[in-house]
Amino acid sequence: MTEDMGQNAGATHIEVDAGVRYWEDASVNGVDETDENPTIFGADNDRWRVKINLAEGRIEGWPKDMTANVHYKVCDDGEYWLLDKNGERIAKYRDYYVPGDFLCHGDNGYGDYIILKIDGAGKIADYQQPGIDPAEWERVSA
């Protein structure tokens, strides 16, 4: 069952579950990643699974002192959820394109790329907290 989103609906985080075409499109601690053995936090087989604090622009659980430069091609293979303060999913992005306002900071991903520069504390460079457009999110009822 779904209903429309209103304002920010209590969202505190975005949960990312994105299919990454090439892990080598990122570097970790200045070293290019490999498709065979990605070392970036959140890598899970061919998926990148992270949660980002919307107010702070910080990736939850990010390992101390790991830095990364991410430029992932997602190819319409992602699911994105807004979470409340309890970590419950409250809304799902209505599209499979990358929600650029949330996942592209410092460049334009045109709906196909996740572009982030992440520091050693998990903070995203050039981060600006995005507004939530109710037309782009579908509220999920319990």
Steps between C-alpha positions, in 0.01 A plus 500: 500500500635843411410863541658828392796650682457829679778749584791282616272253683755453776773365272845499659694268265505364148570130453684419178490159330665560165630257240852612414611428146873559559658514846813634331313832459600582858817542697546423869779673691640616166516151348277404206253225583485173307188326379625171646551619858337833591612629840261792536268495798153375403612275212284187497558285190389729216305738729599811693293512818536803727291729717559874488402741777307772314570783744875438520581348160682219679502130414403297805760247616770634269842367610723758667766641268361336183468756221331438168430663169190336348373530142276193468291429191180346632311424175147533641579229754436665832248525778498796733306533823443781746533387860364649821696550823432136595649373173159401363432542129241773454521571126640348182641696209252465213766440237804281440709798392747638755343779711769753416411756765583234758786311335686742273694774673760699310387382155189398304429128468210540253304228679758234409787563742570522872770764540643556847828597660506356852746598773648294783200569723246389238400858413408579141685799350289787366194345665184706518199347668247434225135587519253217462267536203182306585447426129823295500432289810225255582408476865505147639241411763563239764 
